[in-house]
CSV table of C-alpha atoms in Angstrom, one decimal:
chain,number,residue,atom,x,y,z
A,3,MET,CA,0.0,0.0,0.0
A,4,THR,CA,1.4,3.4,-1.0
A,5,GLU,CA,1.8,5.9,1.8
A,6,THR,CA,0.1,9.2,1.4
A,7,GLU,CA,2.5,12.2,1.3
A,8,THR,CA,1.5,15.6,2.7
A,9,ASN,CA,3.2,18.9,1.7
A,10,ALA,CA,2.3,22.4,2.7
A,11,TYR,CA,2.6,25.5,0.5
A,12,ASP,CA,1.6,29.1,0.6
A,13,VAL,CA,-0.3,28.6,-2.7
A,14,VAL,CA,-1.6,25.6,-4.7
A,15,VAL,CA,-2.5,26.1,-8.3
A,16,LEU,CA,-4.8,23.6,-9.9
A,17,GLY,CA,-4.0,23.5,-13.6
A,18,ALA,CA,-0.8,24.3,-15.5
A,19,GLY,CA,-2.0,26.0,-18.6
A,20,PRO,CA,-1.0,29.6,-19.4
A,21,VAL,CA,-3.3,30.9,-16.6
A,22,GLY,CA,-2.0,28.6,-13.9
A,23,GLU,CA,1.6,29.3,-15.1
A,24,ASN,CA,1.0,33.0,-14.7
A,25,VAL,CA,-0.5,32.7,-11.3
A,26,ALA,CA,2.5,30.7,-10.2
A,27,ASP,CA,4.9,33.2,-11.7
A,28,ARG,CA,3.3,36.1,-9.8
A,29,THR,CA,3.1,34.3,-6.5
A,30,ARG,CA,6.7,33.0,-6.8
A,31,ALA,CA,7.9,36.5,-7.7
A,32,ALA,CA,6.3,37.6,-4.4
A,33,GLY,CA,8.2,35.0,-2.5
A,34,LEU,CA,5.3,32.6,-1.8
A,35,THR,CA,6.0,28.9,-2.0
A,36,THR,CA,3.8,27.5,-4.8
A,37,ALA,CA,2.7,24.0,-6.0
A,38,VAL,CA,1.2,23.5,-9.5
A,39,VAL,CA,-0.9,20.4,-10.3
A,40,GLU,CA,-1.5,19.2,-13.9
A,41,SER,CA,-3.2,16.1,-15.2
A,42,GLU,CA,-2.2,16.5,-18.9
A,43,LEU,CA,0.5,18.6,-20.5
A,44,VAL,CA,2.1,21.6,-18.8
A,45,GLY,CA,1.2,24.5,-21.1
A,46,GLY,CA,-2.5,23.6,-21.3
A,47,GLU,CA,-5.0,23.9,-24.1
A,48,CYS,CA,-3.5,27.0,-25.7
A,49,SER,CA,-0.1,25.5,-26.3
A,50,TYR,CA,-1.2,22.1,-27.7
A,51,TRP,CA,-4.8,22.3,-29.0
A,52,ALA,CA,-5.9,25.9,-29.4
A,53,CYS,CA,-4.0,29.2,-29.9
A,54,MET,CA,-0.6,27.9,-31.0
A,55,PRO,CA,-1.5,25.0,-33.3
A,56,SER,CA,-4.5,26.9,-34.8
A,57,LYS,CA,-2.4,30.0,-35.6
A,58,ALA,CA,0.5,27.9,-37.0
A,59,LEU,CA,-2.1,26.3,-39.4
A,60,LEU,CA,-3.6,29.7,-40.3
A,61,ARG,CA,-0.5,31.7,-40.9
A,62,PRO,CA,0.4,30.0,-44.3
A,63,VAL,CA,-3.3,30.3,-45.4
A,64,ILE,CA,-3.4,34.1,-44.6
A,65,ALA,CA,0.1,34.7,-46.1
A,66,ARG,CA,-0.9,33.1,-49.4
A,67,ALA,CA,-4.2,35.0,-49.5
A,68,ASP,CA,-2.3,38.3,-48.9
A,69,ALA,CA,0.3,37.4,-51.6
A,70,ARG,CA,-2.4,36.7,-54.1
A,71,ARG,CA,-3.5,40.3,-53.7
A,72,VAL,CA,-0.1,41.8,-54.5
A,73,PRO,CA,0.9,42.7,-58.1
A,74,GLY,CA,4.0,40.9,-59.3
A,75,LEU,CA,3.6,38.2,-56.7
A,76,ARG,CA,0.1,36.7,-57.2
A,77,GLN,CA,1.2,34.5,-60.2
A,78,SER,CA,3.8,32.8,-58.0
A,79,VAL,CA,1.4,31.6,-55.4
A,80,GLN,CA,-1.5,30.1,-57.4
A,81,GLY,CA,-0.7,26.5,-56.6
A,82,PRO,CA,-2.0,24.4,-53.7
A,83,LEU,CA,-0.6,24.8,-50.2
A,84,ASP,CA,1.9,22.1,-49.1
A,85,ALA,CA,-0.3,20.5,-46.4
A,86,SER,CA,2.4,18.2,-45.2
A,87,ALA,CA,4.8,21.0,-44.5
A,88,ILE,CA,2.1,23.1,-42.8
A,89,LEU,CA,1.1,20.2,-40.5
A,90,ALA,CA,4.8,19.6,-39.7
A,91,HIS,CA,5.1,23.3,-38.9
A,92,ARG,CA,2.1,23.0,-36.6
A,93,ASP,CA,3.7,20.0,-34.9
A,94,TYR,CA,6.8,22.1,-34.3
A,95,TYR,CA,4.8,24.8,-32.6
A,96,THR,CA,3.2,22.2,-30.3
A,97,SER,CA,6.6,20.8,-29.4
A,98,ASN,CA,5.2,17.6,-30.9
A,99,TRP,CA,2.8,17.5,-27.9
A,100,LYS,CA,5.7,17.2,-25.4
A,101,ASP,CA,6.0,19.6,-22.5
A,102,ASP,CA,9.7,19.4,-21.5
A,103,GLY,CA,10.2,23.1,-22.2
A,104,GLN,CA,7.3,24.2,-20.1
A,105,VAL,CA,8.2,22.0,-17.3
A,106,GLY,CA,11.7,23.5,-17.4
A,107,TRP,CA,10.2,27.0,-17.1
A,108,LEU,CA,8.2,26.0,-14.1
A,109,ASP,CA,11.3,24.7,-12.5
A,110,SER,CA,13.2,27.9,-13.3
A,111,ILE,CA,10.8,30.0,-11.3
A,112,GLY,CA,10.9,27.6,-8.3
A,113,ALA,CA,7.4,26.2,-8.5
A,114,ASP,CA,6.9,22.5,-7.6
A,115,LEU,CA,5.0,20.5,-10.2
A,116,TYR,CA,2.8,17.6,-9.2
A,117,ARG,CA,1.5,15.4,-12.1
A,118,GLY,CA,-1.8,13.7,-11.7
A,119,HIS,CA,-5.5,14.5,-11.1
A,120,GLY,CA,-6.0,17.1,-8.4
A,121,ARG,CA,-9.2,17.4,-6.4
A,122,LEU,CA,-10.2,19.7,-3.6
A,123,THR,CA,-10.8,17.6,-0.5
A,124,GLY,CA,-11.7,20.4,1.8
A,125,PRO,CA,-10.8,24.0,2.5
A,126,ARG,CA,-7.2,24.8,1.4
A,127,THR,CA,-6.6,21.2,0.6
A,128,VAL,CA,-5.9,19.5,-2.7
A,129,THR,CA,-5.3,15.7,-3.1
A,130,VAL,CA,-3.4,14.6,-6.1
A,131,ASN,CA,-3.7,11.1,-7.5
A,132,GLY,CA,-0.5,10.6,-9.5
A,133,PRO,CA,0.2,8.4,-12.5
A,134,ASP,CA,2.3,6.2,-10.3
A,135,GLY,CA,-0.7,5.4,-8.1
A,136,GLY,CA,0.6,7.5,-5.3
A,137,GLU,CA,-1.5,10.0,-3.4
A,138,ARG,CA,-0.2,13.4,-2.3
A,139,VAL,CA,-2.1,15.9,-0.1
A,140,LEU,CA,-1.2,19.5,-0.7
A,141,THR,CA,-2.3,22.2,1.8
A,142,ALA,CA,-2.3,25.9,1.1
A,143,ARG,CA,-1.6,28.4,3.8
A,144,HIS,CA,-3.0,31.3,1.8
A,145,ALA,CA,-4.8,30.3,-1.5
A,146,VAL,CA,-5.9,27.6,-3.9
A,147,ALA,CA,-6.3,28.9,-7.5
A,148,VAL,CA,-8.5,26.9,-9.8
A,149,CYS,CA,-7.1,27.3,-13.3
A,150,THR,CA,-8.5,24.2,-15.0
A,151,GLY,CA,-9.9,25.9,-18.0
A,152,SER,CA,-12.8,24.7,-20.2
A,153,ARG,CA,-13.5,21.9,-22.7
A,154,ALA,CA,-15.6,21.7,-25.8
A,155,ALA,CA,-19.3,21.3,-25.2
A,156,LEU,CA,-21.1,18.8,-27.4
A,157,PRO,CA,-24.8,18.9,-28.0
A,158,GLY,CA,-27.1,16.1,-26.8
A,159,LEU,CA,-27.6,14.4,-30.2
A,160,PRO,CA,-28.4,10.7,-29.9
A,161,GLY,CA,-25.5,8.4,-30.8
A,162,LEU,CA,-23.1,11.3,-31.2
A,163,ASP,CA,-20.3,9.4,-29.3
A,164,ALA,CA,-20.4,6.6,-31.9
A,165,VAL,CA,-19.8,9.2,-34.6
A,166,LYS,CA,-16.5,10.2,-33.0
A,167,PRO,CA,-16.9,13.9,-33.9
A,168,TRP,CA,-14.0,16.3,-33.9
A,169,THR,CA,-13.8,19.0,-31.3
A,170,SER,CA,-11.4,21.9,-31.3
A,171,ARG,CA,-8.7,19.4,-30.2
A,172,GLU,CA,-9.0,17.1,-33.2
A,173,ALA,CA,-9.4,20.0,-35.6
A,174,THR,CA,-6.1,21.5,-34.5
A,175,SER,CA,-4.1,18.3,-34.2
A,176,SER,CA,-5.3,16.2,-37.1
A,177,GLN,CA,-2.4,14.6,-39.1
A,178,THR,CA,-4.5,14.3,-42.3
A,179,VAL,CA,-6.7,16.6,-44.4
A,180,PRO,CA,-10.2,15.3,-44.6
A,181,GLY,CA,-11.7,15.3,-48.1
A,182,ARG,CA,-15.0,16.7,-46.8
A,183,LEU,CA,-15.6,18.4,-43.5
A,184,ILE,CA,-18.8,19.6,-41.9
A,185,VAL,CA,-18.3,22.4,-39.3
A,186,ILE,CA,-21.1,23.0,-36.8
A,187,GLY,CA,-21.1,26.5,-35.3
A,188,GLY,CA,-20.5,30.1,-36.2
A,189,GLY,CA,-18.0,31.3,-33.6
A,190,VAL,CA,-14.3,31.8,-33.6
A,191,VAL,CA,-13.3,28.1,-33.6
A,192,ALA,CA,-15.8,27.3,-36.4
A,193,THR,CA,-14.7,30.2,-38.7
A,194,GLU,CA,-11.0,29.7,-38.1
A,195,MET,CA,-11.1,26.0,-38.7
A,196,ALA,CA,-13.3,26.3,-41.7
A,197,THR,CA,-10.7,28.7,-43.1
A,198,VAL,CA,-7.8,26.3,-42.4
A,199,TRP,CA,-9.2,23.1,-43.8
A,200,GLN,CA,-10.9,24.7,-46.8
A,201,ALA,CA,-7.5,26.2,-47.8
A,202,LEU,CA,-5.7,22.8,-47.2
A,203,GLY,CA,-8.0,21.1,-49.6
A,204,SER,CA,-11.2,20.0,-47.7
A,205,LYS,CA,-14.6,20.6,-49.0
A,206,VAL,CA,-16.1,22.5,-46.1
A,207,THR,CA,-19.8,22.8,-45.2
A,208,LEU,CA,-20.4,25.3,-42.4
A,209,LEU,CA,-23.7,25.0,-40.6
A,210,VAL,CA,-24.7,27.9,-38.4
A,211,ARG,CA,-27.8,27.8,-36.3
A,212,GLY,CA,-28.0,31.6,-35.9
A,213,LYS,CA,-28.4,34.4,-38.4
A,214,GLY,CA,-24.7,34.9,-39.1
A,215,LEU,CA,-21.1,34.3,-38.1
A,216,LEU,CA,-19.3,35.7,-35.0
A,217,PRO,CA,-22.5,36.8,-33.2
A,218,ARG,CA,-20.6,38.5,-30.4
A,219,MET,CA,-19.0,41.0,-32.8
A,220,GLU,CA,-20.5,43.7,-35.0
A,221,PRO,CA,-22.7,42.1,-37.6
A,222,PHE,CA,-20.6,43.3,-40.5
A,223,ALA,CA,-17.6,41.2,-39.2
A,224,GLY,CA,-19.5,37.9,-39.7
A,225,GLU,CA,-20.9,39.1,-43.0
A,226,LEU,CA,-17.5,39.9,-44.6
A,227,ILE,CA,-16.0,36.6,-43.4
A,228,ALA,CA,-19.0,34.6,-44.6
A,229,GLU,CA,-18.6,36.2,-48.0
A,230,ALA,CA,-14.9,35.4,-48.1
A,231,LEU,CA,-15.5,31.7,-47.1
A,232,THR,CA,-18.1,31.3,-49.7
A,233,GLU,CA,-15.8,32.8,-52.4
A,234,ALA,CA,-13.1,30.4,-51.2
A,235,GLY,CA,-15.4,27.5,-51.9
A,236,ALA,CA,-17.0,26.7,-48.6
A,237,ASP,CA,-20.7,26.1,-48.4
A,238,VAL,CA,-22.0,28.5,-45.6
A,239,ARG,CA,-25.5,27.9,-44.4
A,240,THR,CA,-27.0,30.1,-41.8
A,241,GLY,CA,-30.3,29.5,-39.9
A,242,THR,CA,-29.6,25.8,-40.1
A,243,SER,CA,-30.0,23.3,-37.3
A,244,VAL,CA,-28.6,19.7,-37.2
A,245,GLU,CA,-31.2,17.2,-36.1
A,246,SER,CA,-29.1,14.0,-36.3
A,247,VAL,CA,-25.6,12.7,-37.0
A,248,THR,CA,-24.6,9.2,-37.9
A,249,ARG,CA,-21.5,7.5,-39.3
A,250,GLU,CA,-22.2,4.9,-42.0
A,251,ASN,CA,-19.3,2.8,-43.4
A,252,GLY,CA,-16.9,5.6,-42.3
A,253,THR,CA,-18.9,8.4,-43.8
A,254,VAL,CA,-20.5,11.0,-41.6
A,255,VAL,CA,-24.1,11.9,-42.4
A,256,ALA,CA,-25.7,15.0,-40.9
A,257,VAL,CA,-29.4,15.7,-41.4
A,258,THR,CA,-30.5,19.3,-41.0
A,259,GLY,CA,-33.8,20.6,-39.7
A,260,THR,CA,-35.0,21.1,-43.3
A,261,GLY,CA,-34.3,17.4,-44.1
A,262,ASP,CA,-31.1,18.0,-46.1
A,263,ARG,CA,-28.6,15.1,-45.9
A,264,ILE,CA,-24.9,16.2,-45.9
A,265,GLU,CA,-22.1,13.6,-46.2
A,266,ALA,CA,-18.5,14.1,-45.0
A,267,ASP,CA,-15.4,12.4,-43.9
A,268,GLU,CA,-15.3,14.2,-40.5
A,269,ILE,CA,-17.6,16.5,-38.6
A,270,LEU,CA,-16.4,19.3,-36.2
A,271,PHE,CA,-18.6,20.6,-33.4
A,272,ALA,CA,-17.6,24.1,-32.4
A,273,THR,CA,-20.7,24.8,-30.3
A,274,GLY,CA,-19.4,26.3,-27.2
A,275,ARG,CA,-17.3,25.5,-24.1
A,276,ALA,CA,-18.0,24.0,-20.7
A,277,PRO,CA,-16.0,24.5,-17.5
A,278,ARG,CA,-13.6,21.7,-16.4
A,279,THR,CA,-14.9,21.7,-12.9
A,280,ASP,CA,-16.9,18.5,-12.9
A,281,ASP,CA,-14.3,16.4,-11.1
A,282,ILE,CA,-12.2,18.7,-9.0
A,283,GLY,CA,-14.0,18.3,-5.6
A,284,LEU,CA,-16.1,21.4,-5.6
A,285,GLU,CA,-18.8,19.5,-3.6
A,286,THR,CA,-16.4,19.2,-0.7
A,287,ILE,CA,-16.5,23.0,-0.2
A,288,GLY,CA,-20.2,23.5,-0.9
A,289,LEU,CA,-20.0,24.3,-4.6
A,290,ASP,CA,-21.7,22.6,-7.5
A,291,PRO,CA,-19.5,20.2,-9.6
A,292,GLY,CA,-19.4,21.2,-13.3
A,293,SER,CA,-20.4,24.8,-12.6
A,294,TRP,CA,-18.8,28.1,-13.7
A,295,LEU,CA,-17.3,29.8,-10.6
A,296,SER,CA,-18.4,33.3,-9.7
A,297,VAL,CA,-15.6,35.6,-8.6
A,298,ASP,CA,-15.0,39.2,-7.7
A,299,ASP,CA,-12.6,41.5,-9.6
A,300,SER,CA,-9.6,40.1,-7.6
A,301,LEU,CA,-10.7,36.7,-9.0
A,302,ARG,CA,-11.6,35.4,-5.5
A,303,VAL,CA,-14.6,33.0,-5.5
A,304,THR,CA,-17.7,34.3,-3.9
A,305,GLY,CA,-18.0,33.1,-0.3
A,306,HIS,CA,-14.5,31.6,0.0
A,307,ASP,CA,-11.8,33.9,1.1
A,308,TRP,CA,-9.0,31.4,0.2
A,309,LEU,CA,-10.2,30.2,-3.2
A,310,TYR,CA,-9.6,31.8,-6.6
A,311,ALA,CA,-11.0,30.9,-10.0
A,312,VAL,CA,-8.9,32.3,-12.9
A,313,GLY,CA,-9.3,32.0,-16.6
A,314,ASP,CA,-12.1,30.2,-18.4
A,315,VAL,CA,-13.6,28.7,-15.3
A,316,ASN,CA,-15.0,32.0,-14.1
A,317,HIS,CA,-16.7,32.6,-17.5
A,318,ARG,CA,-15.8,36.2,-17.7
A,319,ALA,CA,-13.8,36.2,-20.9
A,320,LEU,CA,-12.8,32.8,-22.5
A,321,LEU,CA,-9.6,34.0,-24.1
A,322,THR,CA,-6.0,33.0,-23.3
A,323,HIS,CA,-4.7,36.5,-23.2
A,324,GLN,CA,-7.5,37.6,-20.9
A,325,GLY,CA,-7.0,34.6,-18.6
A,326,LYS,CA,-3.3,35.5,-18.4
A,327,TYR,CA,-4.3,39.1,-17.5
A,328,GLN,CA,-6.6,37.7,-14.8
A,329,ALA,CA,-3.7,35.5,-13.5
A,330,ARG,CA,-1.4,38.5,-13.1
A,331,ILE,CA,-4.2,40.3,-11.2
A,332,ALA,CA,-5.0,37.2,-9.0
A,333,GLY,CA,-1.4,36.5,-8.3
A,334,ALA,CA,-0.8,40.0,-7.2
A,335,ALA,CA,-4.0,40.0,-5.0
A,336,ILE,CA,-3.0,36.7,-3.4
A,337,ALA,CA,0.4,38.1,-2.6
A,338,ALA,CA,-1.0,41.3,-1.2
A,339,ARG,CA,-3.4,39.5,1.1
A,340,ALA,CA,-0.7,37.1,2.2
A,341,THR,CA,1.7,39.9,3.1
A,342,GLY,CA,-0.8,42.3,4.6
A,343,GLU,CA,-0.3,44.8,1.7
A,344,ALA,CA,-3.2,47.2,1.1
A,345,LEU,CA,-5.5,45.9,-1.7
A,346,LEU,CA,-5.9,48.2,-4.7
A,347,ALA,CA,-9.3,46.7,-5.7
A,348,GLY,CA,-11.0,49.8,-7.2
A,349,PRO,CA,-11.5,50.0,-11.0
A,350,TRP,CA,-8.2,49.8,-12.9
A,351,GLY,CA,-6.4,49.1,-9.6
A,352,ALA,CA,-3.5,46.6,-9.4
A,353,HIS,CA,-5.7,44.0,-7.9
A,354,ALA,CA,-8.9,44.4,-10.0
A,355,ALA,CA,-9.5,42.7,-13.4
A,356,THR,CA,-11.4,45.7,-14.7
A,357,ALA,CA,-10.6,45.1,-18.4
A,358,ASP,CA,-12.9,42.0,-18.2
A,359,HIS,CA,-15.9,44.3,-18.2
A,360,THR,CA,-14.9,47.1,-20.6
A,361,ALA,CA,-11.8,46.4,-22.7
A,362,VAL,CA,-11.5,42.8,-23.8
A,363,PRO,CA,-9.7,42.5,-27.1
A,364,GLN,CA,-9.9,39.6,-29.6
A,365,VAL,CA,-8.6,38.7,-33.0
A,366,VAL,CA,-10.2,36.2,-35.3
A,367,PHE,CA,-7.5,34.9,-37.7
A,368,THR,CA,-9.7,34.3,-40.7
A,369,ASP,CA,-9.3,35.9,-44.2
A,370,PRO,CA,-10.2,38.7,-43.7
A,371,GLU,CA,-9.2,39.1,-40.1
A,372,ALA,CA,-11.7,40.4,-37.6
A,373,ALA,CA,-10.5,42.3,-34.5
A,374,ALA,CA,-12.5,44.0,-31.8
A,375,VAL,CA,-12.2,45.5,-28.3
A,376,GLY,CA,-14.7,46.7,-25.8
A,377,LEU,CA,-18.4,46.9,-26.5
A,378,SER,CA,-20.3,46.6,-29.8
A,379,LEU,CA,-22.9,49.2,-30.6
A,380,ALA,CA,-25.7,46.9,-29.5
A,381,GLU,CA,-23.9,46.0,-26.3
A,382,ALA,CA,-23.2,49.7,-25.5
A,383,GLU,CA,-26.8,50.6,-26.0
A,384,GLN,CA,-28.0,47.7,-23.9
A,385,ALA,CA,-25.7,48.8,-21.1
A,386,GLY,CA,-27.4,52.2,-21.1
A,387,HIS,CA,-24.7,54.3,-22.6
A,388,ARG,CA,-25.6,57.1,-24.9
A,389,VAL,CA,-23.4,56.3,-27.9
A,390,LYS,CA,-22.7,57.1,-31.5
A,391,ALA,CA,-21.2,54.7,-34.0
A,392,VAL,CA,-19.0,55.9,-36.9
A,393,ASP,CA,-18.0,53.6,-39.7
A,394,VAL,CA,-15.2,53.9,-42.3
A,395,ASP,CA,-14.6,51.8,-45.4
A,396,LEU,CA,-11.0,50.6,-44.9
A,397,SER,CA,-10.4,50.6,-48.7
A,398,THR,CA,-10.4,54.4,-48.6
A,399,VAL,CA,-7.2,54.4,-46.5
A,400,ALA,CA,-4.0,54.7,-48.6
A,401,GLY,CA,-2.2,52.1,-46.7
A,402,ALA,CA,-4.9,49.5,-47.4
A,403,GLY,CA,-4.6,50.0,-51.1
A,404,LEU,CA,-0.8,49.5,-50.8
A,405,TYR,CA,-1.3,46.4,-48.7
A,406,ALA,CA,-3.5,44.6,-51.2
A,407,ASP,CA,-5.2,45.2,-54.5
A,408,GLY,CA,-9.0,45.2,-54.0
A,409,TYR,CA,-8.6,45.5,-50.3
A,410,GLN,CA,-12.0,45.1,-48.6
A,411,GLY,CA,-12.6,46.0,-44.9
A,412,ARG,CA,-14.5,48.1,-42.5
A,413,ALA,CA,-13.9,49.8,-39.2
A,414,ARG,CA,-16.3,51.0,-36.5
A,415,MET,CA,-15.7,53.2,-33.5
A,416,VAL,CA,-18.4,53.4,-30.8
A,417,VAL,CA,-18.1,56.7,-28.9
A,418,ASP,CA,-19.7,57.5,-25.5
A,419,LEU,CA,-21.3,60.9,-26.0
A,420,GLU,CA,-21.2,61.7,-22.3
A,421,GLY,CA,-17.4,61.8,-21.9
A,422,GLU,CA,-16.4,61.5,-25.5
A,423,ILE,CA,-14.4,58.3,-24.8
A,424,LEU,CA,-14.4,55.1,-26.8
A,425,ARG,CA,-16.6,52.2,-25.7
A,426,GLY,CA,-15.6,49.9,-28.5
A,427,VAL,CA,-13.7,49.5,-31.8
A,428,THR,CA,-14.1,46.8,-34.5
A,429,LEU,CA,-11.9,46.3,-37.5
A,430,VAL,CA,-12.3,43.8,-40.3
A,431,GLY,CA,-9.9,43.4,-43.1
A,432,PRO,CA,-6.5,41.8,-44.1
A,433,GLY,CA,-3.8,42.6,-41.5
A,434,VAL,CA,-6.1,44.3,-38.9
A,435,GLY,CA,-5.1,42.0,-36.1
A,436,GLU,CA,-1.9,44.0,-35.6
A,437,LEU,CA,-4.0,47.2,-35.3
A,438,ILE,CA,-6.2,46.2,-32.4
A,439,HIS,CA,-3.8,47.0,-29.6
A,440,SER,CA,-3.9,50.7,-30.4
A,441,ALA,CA,-7.7,50.5,-30.0
A,442,THR,CA,-7.3,48.5,-26.8
A,443,ILE,CA,-5.1,51.3,-25.3
A,444,ALA,CA,-7.6,53.9,-26.3
A,445,VAL,CA,-10.5,52.0,-24.8
A,446,ALA,CA,-8.7,50.8,-21.6
A,447,GLY,CA,-7.1,54.2,-21.1
A,448,GLN,CA,-10.5,56.0,-21.7
A,449,VAL,CA,-8.6,58.4,-23.9
A,450,PRO,CA,-10.8,61.4,-24.9
A,451,VAL,CA,-11.6,61.9,-28.6
A,452,GLY,CA,-10.1,65.3,-28.3
A,453,ARG,CA,-6.7,63.8,-27.3
A,454,LEU,CA,-6.9,61.1,-30.0
A,455,TRP,CA,-6.7,63.9,-32.6
A,456,HIS,CA,-3.1,64.4,-31.4
A,457,ALA,CA,-2.2,60.7,-31.9
A,458,VAL,CA,-0.9,61.1,-35.5
A,459,PRO,CA,-1.0,57.9,-37.6
A,460,SER,CA,2.0,57.3,-39.8
A,461,TYR,CA,1.4,57.7,-43.5
A,462,PRO,CA,0.8,55.5,-45.5
A,463,THR,CA,-0.2,52.8,-43.1
A,464,ILE,CA,-3.6,51.2,-42.5
A,465,SER,CA,-3.5,52.8,-39.0
A,466,GLU,CA,-4.6,56.0,-40.8
A,467,VAL,CA,-8.1,54.6,-40.3
A,468,TRP,CA,-7.9,56.3,-36.9
A,469,LEU,CA,-7.8,59.7,-38.6
A,470,ARG,CA,-10.7,58.7,-40.9
A,471,LEU,CA,-12.8,57.5,-37.9
A,472,LEU,CA,-12.2,60.8,-36.0
A,473,GLU,CA,-13.1,62.8,-39.1
A,474,ALA,CA,-16.3,60.7,-39.5
A,475,TYR,CA,-17.2,61.4,-35.9
A,476,ARG,CA,-16.5,65.1,-36.3
A,477,ASP,CA,-18.6,65.4,-39.4
A,478,ALA,CA,-21.5,63.1,-38.3
């Protein structure tokens, strides 16, 4: 019988994805002893099945699309993409699904790694069942941080398990290109993976229950991307539900609500996320297993002064960069409380994740790219702000014409008329992902429109859209 080992730490972090790593980095920098528990690969979803592999797959697709819009270059890039080389490039960026480098980084900051399944077994206590069958009990003097992330949520269609559908994990890690692919969903994963696999040679059918793509962004973002996907050869169907899915002799058959029968080699469900909190012992501390965890702006769980929920598990903003931001805030807050430092918990304070409410940025790496920060026009109006939206056709900016022949894109700025600050910005077009941070600074910094007139964009860059947006607001 294996003896149970018990170790005490200042902080125990449950989950070693980017969020857990950043919590550990901040608590170790503050001098707190820290243990990190991970049941899979150190580096988490982002490193192996989401951000990194998806962007490694998308980069050649976008680069070719951009090159085809440049005179003197387009004739050189008319052939098919080298799928094998692209998949190998993807494998390189996932470190071939090995986490040695990430483990080395954890070791370099002085955090102790425990591999195995960790569960809360009472206040400030995590029990880890290791791959060797051993059991280790970790106690936390100051805090336990739940950073277990989220998993793909599959619909309750009868017999779906037997179909062996793709989720985001299979879509980003597949070693082969399916001849035909059905994609269910209209969000970021659905649009990005439809873009990748269509470009790599799949015949993609995109089935969207709602009215359009990217429903959390301004409507024109989804419209422009749907047009581009269709032009690339994808079959995009909105307002379409899937009533049944079967696999017959290796072929997937999806039947829609209108009775259409669609056949494919694989089917990807990109229909939302669920928290990975179903088997981490929440019931031992009075919380519901499988639930999202409600937190305050310091990321502390409601009703538990020692428990923090950081990243996807709190359902505030399911984005890696936002989770890492929360981790920096949470780590600082844990350290402040542990050392008796005054907590700066007011809006935009060092211990408050204020950006979660008003300045969340996101880039969708489709062709064209879509990027947004803050509130859409509809969200700003629903929040009770008195706002005005101004739009600019990005093709009117000199830098856009130089970037690509036939450049198509659009920009929107949502201005709060009370203080003349920006509530949100949305950009759609080739290359706009690199523009969104300027918008993020303007929104998070609540920079008045009058001061933005003095932020002079370099000519001729696509950033000159800022001047055009300000002119449109002035003339509206």
